[in-house]
CSV table of N, CA and C in Angstrom, one decimal:
chain,number,residue,atom,x,y,z
A,16,UNK,N,0.4,-4.5,-3.5
A,16,UNK,CA,-0.9,-4.6,-4.2
A,16,UNK,C,-0.7,-3.8,-5.5
A,17,UNK,N,-0.8,-4.5,-6.6
A,17,UNK,CA,-0.5,-3.9,-7.9
A,17,UNK,C,-1.7,-4.2,-8.9
A,18,UNK,N,-1.6,-3.6,-10.0
A,18,UNK,CA,-2.6,-4.0,-11.1
A,18,UNK,C,-1.8,-4.3,-12.4
A,19,UNK,N,-1.6,-5.6,-12.6
A,19,UNK,CA,-1.0,-6.1,-13.8
A,19,UNK,C,0.3,-6.8,-13.5
A,20,UNK,N,0.5,-7.9,-14.2
A,20,UNK,CA,1.7,-8.7,-14.0
A,20,UNK,C,3.0,-8.0,-14.2
A,21,UNK,N,3.1,-7.2,-15.3
A,21,UNK,CA,4.3,-6.4,-15.5
A,21,UNK,C,4.6,-5.5,-14.4
A,22,UNK,N,3.6,-4.8,-13.9
A,22,UNK,CA,3.8,-3.9,-12.8
A,22,UNK,C,4.2,-4.6,-11.5
A,23,UNK,N,3.7,-5.8,-11.3
A,23,UNK,CA,4.0,-6.7,-10.2
A,23,UNK,C,5.5,-7.0,-10.3
A,24,UNK,N,6.0,-7.4,-11.4
A,24,UNK,CA,7.4,-7.8,-11.6
A,24,UNK,C,8.3,-6.6,-11.3
A,25,UNK,N,7.9,-5.4,-11.9
A,25,UNK,CA,8.7,-4.2,-11.8
A,25,UNK,C,8.7,-3.8,-10.3
A,26,UNK,N,7.6,-3.9,-9.6
A,26,UNK,CA,7.5,-3.5,-8.2
A,26,UNK,C,8.4,-4.4,-7.3
A,27,UNK,N,8.3,-5.7,-7.6
A,27,UNK,CA,9.2,-6.6,-6.8
A,27,UNK,C,10.7,-6.3,-7.1
A,28,UNK,N,11.0,-6.0,-8.4
A,28,UNK,CA,12.4,-5.6,-8.7
A,28,UNK,C,12.8,-4.4,-7.9
A,29,UNK,N,12.0,-3.3,-7.9
A,29,UNK,CA,12.4,-2.1,-7.3
A,29,UNK,C,12.5,-2.2,-5.8
A,30,UNK,N,11.7,-3.1,-5.2
A,30,UNK,CA,11.8,-3.4,-3.8
A,30,UNK,C,13.2,-4.0,-3.5
A,31,UNK,N,13.5,-5.0,-4.4
A,31,UNK,CA,14.8,-5.7,-4.2
A,31,UNK,C,16.0,-4.7,-4.4
A,32,UNK,N,15.9,-3.8,-5.4
A,32,UNK,CA,16.9,-2.8,-5.6
A,32,UNK,C,17.0,-1.8,-4.4
A,33,UNK,N,16.0,-1.7,-3.6
A,33,UNK,CA,16.0,-0.8,-2.4
A,33,UNK,C,16.4,-1.6,-1.2
A,34,UNK,N,16.8,-2.9,-1.4
A,34,UNK,CA,17.3,-3.7,-0.3
A,34,UNK,C,16.3,-4.5,0.5
A,35,UNK,N,15.1,-4.6,-0.1
A,35,UNK,CA,14.0,-5.3,0.6
A,35,UNK,C,13.7,-6.7,-0.1
A,36,UNK,N,12.8,-7.4,0.4
A,36,UNK,CA,12.4,-8.7,-0.1
A,36,UNK,C,10.9,-8.8,0.0
A,37,UNK,N,10.2,-8.8,-1.2
A,37,UNK,CA,8.7,-8.9,-1.1
A,37,UNK,C,8.2,-10.1,-0.4
A,38,UNK,N,7.3,-10.0,0.5
A,38,UNK,CA,6.8,-11.2,1.2
A,38,UNK,C,5.6,-11.8,0.4
A,39,UNK,N,5.0,-11.0,-0.4
A,39,UNK,CA,3.8,-11.4,-1.1
A,39,UNK,C,3.5,-10.3,-2.1
A,40,UNK,N,2.7,-10.7,-3.1
A,40,UNK,CA,2.2,-9.6,-4.0
A,40,UNK,C,0.8,-10.1,-4.4
A,41,UNK,N,0.0,-9.1,-4.7
A,41,UNK,CA,-1.4,-9.4,-5.1
A,41,UNK,C,-1.7,-8.5,-6.2
A,42,UNK,N,-2.1,-9.1,-7.4
A,42,UNK,CA,-2.4,-8.4,-8.6
A,42,UNK,C,-3.9,-8.3,-8.7
A,43,UNK,N,-4.5,-7.1,-8.6
A,43,UNK,CA,-5.9,-6.9,-8.7
A,43,UNK,C,-6.4,-6.8,-10.1
A,44,UNK,N,-5.5,-6.7,-11.1
A,44,UNK,CA,-5.8,-6.7,-12.5
A,44,UNK,C,-6.4,-5.3,-12.9
A,45,UNK,N,-7.0,-5.3,-14.0
A,45,UNK,CA,-7.5,-4.0,-14.6
A,45,UNK,C,-8.9,-3.7,-14.4
A,46,UNK,N,-9.7,-4.7,-13.8
A,46,UNK,CA,-11.1,-4.4,-13.7
A,46,UNK,C,-11.6,-4.7,-12.3
A,47,UNK,N,-10.8,-4.5,-11.3
A,47,UNK,CA,-11.2,-4.8,-9.9
A,47,UNK,C,-12.3,-3.8,-9.4
A,48,UNK,N,-13.1,-4.3,-8.6
A,48,UNK,CA,-14.1,-3.5,-7.9
A,48,UNK,C,-13.6,-3.0,-6.6
A,49,UNK,N,-14.3,-2.1,-6.0
A,49,UNK,CA,-14.0,-1.7,-4.6
A,49,UNK,C,-14.0,-2.8,-3.7
A,50,UNK,N,-15.0,-3.7,-3.8
A,50,UNK,CA,-15.1,-4.9,-2.9
A,50,UNK,C,-13.9,-5.8,-3.1
A,51,UNK,N,-13.4,-6.0,-4.3
A,51,UNK,CA,-12.3,-6.9,-4.6
A,51,UNK,C,-11.0,-6.3,-4.1
A,52,UNK,N,-10.9,-5.0,-4.2
A,52,UNK,CA,-9.7,-4.3,-3.7
A,52,UNK,C,-9.7,-4.5,-2.1
A,53,UNK,N,-10.9,-4.3,-1.5
A,53,UNK,CA,-11.0,-4.4,-0.1
A,53,UNK,C,-10.6,-5.8,0.3
A,54,UNK,N,-11.0,-6.9,-0.4
A,54,UNK,CA,-10.7,-8.2,-0.1
A,54,UNK,C,-9.2,-8.5,-0.2
A,55,UNK,N,-8.6,-7.9,-1.3
A,55,UNK,CA,-7.2,-8.1,-1.5
A,55,UNK,C,-6.4,-7.5,-0.4
A,56,UNK,N,-6.8,-6.3,0.1
A,56,UNK,CA,-6.2,-5.6,1.2
A,56,UNK,C,-6.3,-6.5,2.5
A,57,UNK,N,-7.5,-7.1,2.7
A,57,UNK,CA,-7.6,-7.9,3.9
A,57,UNK,C,-6.7,-9.1,3.8
A,58,UNK,N,-6.5,-9.7,2.6
A,58,UNK,CA,-5.6,-10.9,2.5
A,58,UNK,C,-4.2,-10.4,2.9
A,59,UNK,N,-3.7,-9.3,2.3
A,59,UNK,CA,-2.4,-8.8,2.6
A,59,UNK,C,-2.2,-8.5,4.1
A,60,UNK,N,-3.2,-7.9,4.7
A,60,UNK,CA,-3.2,-7.5,6.1
A,60,UNK,C,-3.1,-8.7,7.0
A,61,UNK,N,-3.7,-9.8,6.6
A,61,UNK,CA,-3.7,-11.0,7.4
A,61,UNK,C,-2.4,-11.8,7.3
A,62,UNK,N,-1.6,-11.6,6.3
A,62,UNK,CA,-0.4,-12.3,6.0
A,62,UNK,C,0.7,-11.9,7.0
A,63,UNK,N,1.1,-12.9,7.9
A,63,UNK,CA,2.1,-12.5,8.9
A,63,UNK,C,3.4,-12.1,8.4
A,64,UNK,N,3.7,-12.6,7.2
A,64,UNK,CA,5.0,-12.2,6.5
A,64,UNK,C,5.0,-10.8,6.0
A,65,UNK,N,3.9,-10.2,5.8
A,65,UNK,CA,3.8,-8.9,5.3
A,65,UNK,C,3.9,-7.9,6.4
A,66,UNK,N,4.9,-7.0,6.4
A,66,UNK,CA,5.2,-6.1,7.4
A,66,UNK,C,4.7,-4.7,7.1
A,67,UNK,N,4.6,-4.4,5.8
A,67,UNK,CA,4.0,-3.1,5.3
A,67,UNK,C,3.3,-3.4,4.0
A,68,UNK,N,2.3,-2.7,3.7
A,68,UNK,CA,1.5,-2.9,2.4
A,68,UNK,C,1.9,-1.7,1.5
A,69,UNK,N,2.4,-2.1,0.3
A,69,UNK,CA,2.8,-1.2,-0.7
A,69,UNK,C,1.8,-1.3,-1.8
A,70,UNK,N,1.1,-0.2,-2.0
A,70,UNK,CA,0.1,-0.2,-3.1
A,70,UNK,C,0.7,0.6,-4.2
A,71,UNK,N,0.9,-0.1,-5.4
A,71,UNK,CA,1.6,0.6,-6.5
A,71,UNK,C,0.6,0.4,-7.7
A,72,UNK,N,-0.1,1.4,-8.1
A,72,UNK,CA,-1.1,1.3,-9.1
A,72,UNK,C,-0.8,2.3,-10.3
A,73,UNK,N,-0.8,1.7,-11.5
A,73,UNK,CA,-0.8,2.6,-12.7
A,73,UNK,C,-2.2,2.5,-13.3
A,74,UNK,N,-2.9,3.5,-13.1
A,74,UNK,CA,-4.3,3.5,-13.6
A,74,UNK,C,-4.5,3.8,-15.0
A,75,UNK,N,-4.6,2.8,-15.9
A,75,UNK,CA,-5.0,3.0,-17.2
A,75,UNK,C,-6.4,2.6,-17.3
A,76,UNK,N,-6.6,1.3,-17.4
A,76,UNK,CA,-8.0,0.7,-17.4
A,76,UNK,C,-8.5,0.8,-15.9
A,77,UNK,N,-7.6,0.4,-15.0
A,77,UNK,CA,-8.0,0.4,-13.6
A,77,UNK,C,-8.0,1.8,-13.1
A,78,UNK,N,-9.1,2.3,-12.5
A,78,UNK,CA,-9.1,3.7,-12.1
A,78,UNK,C,-8.6,3.8,-10.6
A,79,UNK,N,-7.7,4.8,-10.4
A,79,UNK,CA,-7.1,5.0,-9.1
A,79,UNK,C,-8.1,5.2,-8.0
A,80,UNK,N,-9.2,5.9,-8.3
A,80,UNK,CA,-10.2,6.2,-7.3
A,80,UNK,C,-10.9,4.9,-6.8
A,81,UNK,N,-11.0,3.9,-7.7
A,81,UNK,CA,-11.6,2.6,-7.2
A,81,UNK,C,-10.6,1.9,-6.3
A,82,UNK,N,-9.3,2.0,-6.6
A,82,UNK,CA,-8.3,1.4,-5.7
A,82,UNK,C,-8.4,2.1,-4.3
A,83,UNK,N,-8.4,3.4,-4.4
A,83,UNK,CA,-8.4,4.2,-3.1
A,83,UNK,C,-9.7,3.9,-2.3
A,84,UNK,N,-10.8,3.8,-3.0
A,84,UNK,CA,-12.1,3.5,-2.3
A,84,UNK,C,-12.0,2.1,-1.6
A,85,UNK,N,-11.4,1.1,-2.2
A,85,UNK,CA,-11.2,-0.2,-1.6
A,85,UNK,C,-10.3,-0.2,-0.5
A,86,UNK,N,-9.2,0.6,-0.6
A,86,UNK,CA,-8.2,0.7,0.5
A,86,UNK,C,-8.9,1.4,1.7
A,87,UNK,N,-9.6,2.5,1.5
A,87,UNK,CA,-10.2,3.2,2.6
A,87,UNK,C,-11.3,2.3,3.2
A,88,UNK,N,-12.1,1.6,2.4
A,88,UNK,CA,-13.1,0.7,2.9
A,88,UNK,C,-12.5,-0.4,3.8
A,89,UNK,N,-11.4,-1.0,3.3
A,89,UNK,CA,-10.7,-2.0,4.1
A,89,UNK,C,-10.2,-1.4,5.4
A,90,UNK,N,-9.6,-0.2,5.4
A,90,UNK,CA,-9.2,0.4,6.6
A,90,UNK,C,-10.3,0.6,7.6
A,91,UNK,N,-11.5,1.0,7.1
A,91,UNK,CA,-12.6,1.2,7.9
A,91,UNK,C,-13.2,-0.1,8.5
A,92,UNK,N,-13.1,-1.2,7.7
A,92,UNK,CA,-13.7,-2.5,8.2
A,92,UNK,C,-12.7,-3.2,9.1
A,93,UNK,N,-11.4,-3.2,8.8
A,93,UNK,CA,-10.5,-4.1,9.5
A,93,UNK,C,-9.5,-3.3,10.3
A,94,UNK,N,-9.4,-2.0,10.1
A,94,UNK,CA,-8.4,-1.1,10.7
A,94,UNK,C,-7.1,-1.2,10.0
A,95,UNK,N,-6.2,-0.3,10.4
A,95,UNK,CA,-4.9,-0.3,9.8
A,95,UNK,C,-3.9,-0.9,10.7
A,96,UNK,N,-3.7,-2.2,10.5
A,96,UNK,CA,-2.8,-3.0,11.4
A,96,UNK,C,-1.3,-2.9,10.9
A,97,UNK,N,-1.2,-2.6,9.6
A,97,UNK,CA,0.2,-2.5,9.0
A,97,UNK,C,0.3,-1.1,8.3
A,98,UNK,N,1.5,-0.6,8.3
A,98,UNK,CA,1.7,0.6,7.6
A,98,UNK,C,1.4,0.5,6.1
A,99,UNK,N,0.9,1.5,5.5
A,99,UNK,CA,0.5,1.5,4.1
A,99,UNK,C,1.3,2.6,3.3
A,100,UNK,N,1.9,2.2,2.2
A,100,UNK,CA,2.6,3.1,1.4
A,100,UNK,C,1.9,3.1,0.0
A,101,UNK,N,1.5,4.2,-0.5
A,101,UNK,CA,0.7,4.2,-1.7
A,101,UNK,C,1.4,5.1,-2.8
A,102,UNK,N,1.5,4.5,-4.0
A,102,UNK,CA,1.9,5.2,-5.2
A,102,UNK,C,0.9,5.0,-6.2
A,103,UNK,N,0.2,6.1,-6.6
A,103,UNK,CA,-0.8,6.0,-7.6
A,103,UNK,C,-0.5,6.9,-8.8
A,104,UNK,N,-0.7,6.4,-10.0
A,104,UNK,CA,-0.5,7.3,-11.2
A,104,UNK,C,-1.6,6.9,-12.2
A,105,UNK,N,-2.2,7.8,-12.9
A,105,UNK,CA,-3.1,7.5,-14.0
A,105,UNK,C,-4.5,8.0,-13.8
A,106,UNK,N,-5.5,7.2,-14.3
A,106,UNK,CA,-6.9,7.6,-14.4
A,106,UNK,C,-7.5,7.9,-13.0
A,107,UNK,N,-8.0,9.1,-12.8
A,107,UNK,CA,-8.7,9.6,-11.6
A,107,UNK,C,-7.7,9.6,-10.4
A,108,UNK,N,-6.5,9.9,-10.7
A,108,UNK,CA,-5.5,9.9,-9.5
A,108,UNK,C,-5.8,11.1,-8.6
A,109,UNK,N,-6.2,12.2,-9.1
A,109,UNK,CA,-6.5,13.3,-8.1
A,109,UNK,C,-7.7,13.0,-7.2
A,110,UNK,N,-8.7,12.4,-7.8
A,110,UNK,CA,-9.9,12.0,-7.0
A,110,UNK,C,-9.4,10.9,-5.9
A,111,UNK,N,-8.6,10.0,-6.3
A,111,UNK,CA,-8.0,9.0,-5.4
A,111,UNK,C,-7.3,9.6,-4.3
A,112,UNK,N,-6.4,10.6,-4.6
A,112,UNK,CA,-5.6,11.2,-3.5
A,112,UNK,C,-6.6,11.9,-2.5
A,113,UNK,N,-7.6,12.6,-3.1
A,113,UNK,CA,-8.6,13.3,-2.2
A,113,UNK,C,-9.3,12.3,-1.3
A,114,UNK,N,-9.7,11.1,-1.8
A,114,UNK,CA,-10.3,10.1,-1.0
A,114,UNK,C,-9.4,9.6,0.2
A,115,UNK,N,-8.2,9.4,-0.2
A,115,UNK,CA,-7.2,8.9,0.9
A,115,UNK,C,-6.9,10.0,1.9
A,116,UNK,N,-6.7,11.3,1.4
A,116,UNK,CA,-6.3,12.4,2.3
A,116,UNK,C,-7.5,12.7,3.2
A,117,UNK,N,-8.7,12.6,2.7
A,117,UNK,CA,-9.9,12.9,3.5
A,117,UNK,C,-10.5,11.7,4.3
A,118,UNK,N,-9.8,10.6,4.2
A,118,UNK,CA,-10.3,9.4,4.9
A,118,UNK,C,-10.1,9.4,6.4
A,119,UNK,N,-9.2,10.2,6.9
A,119,UNK,CA,-8.9,10.2,8.3
A,119,UNK,C,-7.9,9.1,8.7
A,120,UNK,N,-7.5,8.3,7.7
A,120,UNK,CA,-6.5,7.3,8.0
A,120,UNK,C,-5.1,7.8,7.5
A,121,UNK,N,-4.1,7.4,8.2
A,121,UNK,CA,-2.8,7.8,7.9
A,121,UNK,C,-2.0,6.8,7.0
A,122,UNK,N,-1.7,7.3,5.8
A,122,UNK,CA,-1.0,6.4,4.8
A,122,UNK,C,0.1,7.3,4.2
A,123,UNK,N,1.2,6.7,3.9
A,123,UNK,CA,2.3,7.4,3.3
A,123,UNK,C,2.0,7.4,1.8
A,124,UNK,N,2.0,8.6,1.2
A,124,UNK,CA,1.7,8.6,-0.3
A,124,UNK,C,2.9,9.4,-1.0
A,125,UNK,N,3.2,8.9,-2.1
A,125,UNK,CA,4.2,9.7,-3.0
A,125,UNK,C,3.9,9.3,-4.4
A,126,UNK,N,4.3,10.2,-5.3
A,126,UNK,CA,4.2,9.9,-6.7
A,126,UNK,C,5.4,9.2,-7.3
A,127,UNK,N,6.5,9.2,-6.6
A,127,UNK,CA,7.7,8.6,-7.1
A,127,UNK,C,7.8,7.2,-6.7
A,128,UNK,N,8.0,6.3,-7.7
A,128,UNK,CA,8.0,4.9,-7.5
A,128,UNK,C,9.2,4.5,-6.6
A,129,UNK,N,10.4,5.0,-7.0
A,129,UNK,CA,11.6,4.6,-6.2
A,129,UNK,C,11.5,5.1,-4.7
A,130,UNK,N,11.0,6.3,-4.5
A,130,UNK,CA,10.8,6.8,-3.2
A,130,UNK,C,9.8,5.9,-2.4
A,131,UNK,N,8.7,5.5,-3.1
A,131,UNK,CA,7.7,4.7,-2.4
A,131,UNK,C,8.3,3.3,-2.0
A,132,UNK,N,9.0,2.7,-2.9
A,132,UNK,CA,9.7,1.4,-2.6
A,132,UNK,C,10.6,1.6,-1.5
A,133,UNK,N,11.4,2.6,-1.5
A,133,UNK,CA,12.4,2.9,-0.4
A,133,UNK,C,11.6,3.0,0.9
A,134,UNK,N,10.5,3.8,0.9
A,134,UNK,CA,9.7,3.9,2.2
A,134,UNK,C,9.2,2.6,2.6
A,135,UNK,N,8.7,1.8,1.7
A,135,UNK,CA,8.2,0.4,2.1
A,135,UNK,C,9.3,-0.4,2.7
A,136,UNK,N,10.4,-0.4,2.1
A,136,UNK,CA,11.5,-1.2,2.7
A,136,UNK,C,11.9,-0.7,4.1
A,137,UNK,N,12.1,0.6,4.2
A,137,UNK,CA,12.5,1.2,5.5
A,137,UNK,C,11.5,0.9,6.6
A,138,UNK,N,10.2,1.1,6.3
A,138,UNK,CA,9.2,0.8,7.3
A,138,UNK,C,9.2,-0.7,7.7
A,139,UNK,N,9.3,-1.5,6.7
A,139,UNK,CA,9.4,-3.0,6.9
A,139,UNK,C,10.5,-3.3,7.8
A,140,UNK,N,11.7,-2.7,7.6
A,140,UNK,CA,12.8,-2.9,8.5
A,140,UNK,C,12.6,-2.5,9.9
A,141,UNK,N,11.9,-1.4,10.1
A,141,UNK,CA,11.6,-1.0,11.5
A,141,UNK,C,10.6,-2.0,12.1
A,142,UNK,N,9.6,-2.5,11.4
A,142,UNK,CA,8.7,-3.5,12.0
A,142,UNK,C,9.4,-4.8,12.3
A,143,UNK,N,10.3,-5.2,11.4
A,143,UNK,CA,11.1,-6.4,11.6
A,143,UNK,C,12.0,-6.3,12.9
A,144,UNK,N,12.7,-5.2,13.0
A,144,UNK,CA,13.5,-4.9,14.1
A,144,UNK,C,12.7,-5.0,15.4
A,145,UNK,N,11.6,-4.4,15.4
A,145,UNK,CA,10.7,-4.5,16.6
A,145,UNK,C,10.3,-5.9,16.9
A,146,UNK,N,9.9,-6.7,15.9
A,146,UNK,CA,9.5,-8.1,16.0
A,146,UNK,C,10.6,-8.9,16.6
A,147,UNK,N,11.8,-8.6,16.2
A,147,UNK,CA,13.0,-9.4,16.6
A,147,UNK,C,13.2,-9.3,18.1
A,148,UNK,N,12.8,-8.2,18.7
A,148,UNK,CA,13.0,-8.1,20.2
A,148,UNK,C,11.7,-8.1,20.9
A,149,UNK,N,10.7,-8.6,20.2
A,149,UNK,CA,9.4,-8.8,20.9
A,149,UNK,C,8.7,-7.6,21.4
A,150,UNK,N,8.8,-6.5,20.7
A,150,UNK,CA,8.0,-5.3,21.0
A,150,UNK,C,7.1,-4.9,19.9
A,151,UNK,N,6.1,-4.2,20.2
A,151,UNK,CA,5.2,-3.7,19.2
A,151,UNK,C,5.7,-2.3,18.8
A,152,UNK,N,5.2,-2.0,17.6
A,152,UNK,CA,5.6,-0.7,17.1
A,152,UNK,C,4.4,-0.1,16.4
A,153,UNK,N,4.2,1.2,16.6
A,153,UNK,CA,3.1,1.9,15.8
A,153,UNK,C,3.7,3.1,15.2
A,154,UNK,N,3.0,3.6,14.2
A,154,UNK,CA,3.6,4.7,13.4
A,154,UNK,C,2.6,5.9,13.5
A,155,UNK,N,3.2,7.1,13.8
A,155,UNK,CA,2.4,8.3,13.8
A,155,UNK,C,2.8,9.1,12.5
A,156,UNK,N,1.9,8.9,11.5
A,156,UNK,CA,2.2,9.6,10.3
A,156,UNK,C,1.3,10.9,10.3
A,157,UNK,N,1.9,12.0,10.0
A,157,UNK,CA,1.1,13.2,10.0
A,157,UNK,C,0.0,13.1,8.9
A,158,UNK,N,-1.2,13.6,9.2
A,158,UNK,CA,-2.3,13.5,8.2
A,158,UNK,C,-2.0,14.3,7.0
A,159,UNK,N,-1.2,15.3,7.0
A,159,UNK,CA,-0.8,16.1,5.9
A,159,UNK,C,0.7,15.7,5.5
A,160,UNK,N,0.9,14.6,4.9
A,160,UNK,CA,2.3,14.2,4.6
A,160,UNK,C,2.6,14.5,3.2
């Protein structure tokens, strides 16, 4: 989940550089609302090819707190069925991090794009390995990560 075509292309490239293969990408643009972010999250969560959701937002026009509100709302409405890795930079990033940290949901967050992409790839590999042998897998991410 990204905001902007350029960031989408860069995000797909860095996932490839980390050994992964993007299953999908969804660009919420620069003027998405909380409800639109929630809907985007629901679409990604429903896609069987998506093993982890990587949220990579550079908030210039798009405020990071709006993205965070949409992600948290989606988690409350549909639950966290897939691991979520979040990298936020820009407008209202501190407020966004507080929303996520205080949500009660466990999401991996980092400020470093390469590290975030690497986490997304590694988590996806774990999910794929479990799927390959027909077992479920769940993640216990500390609330204070």
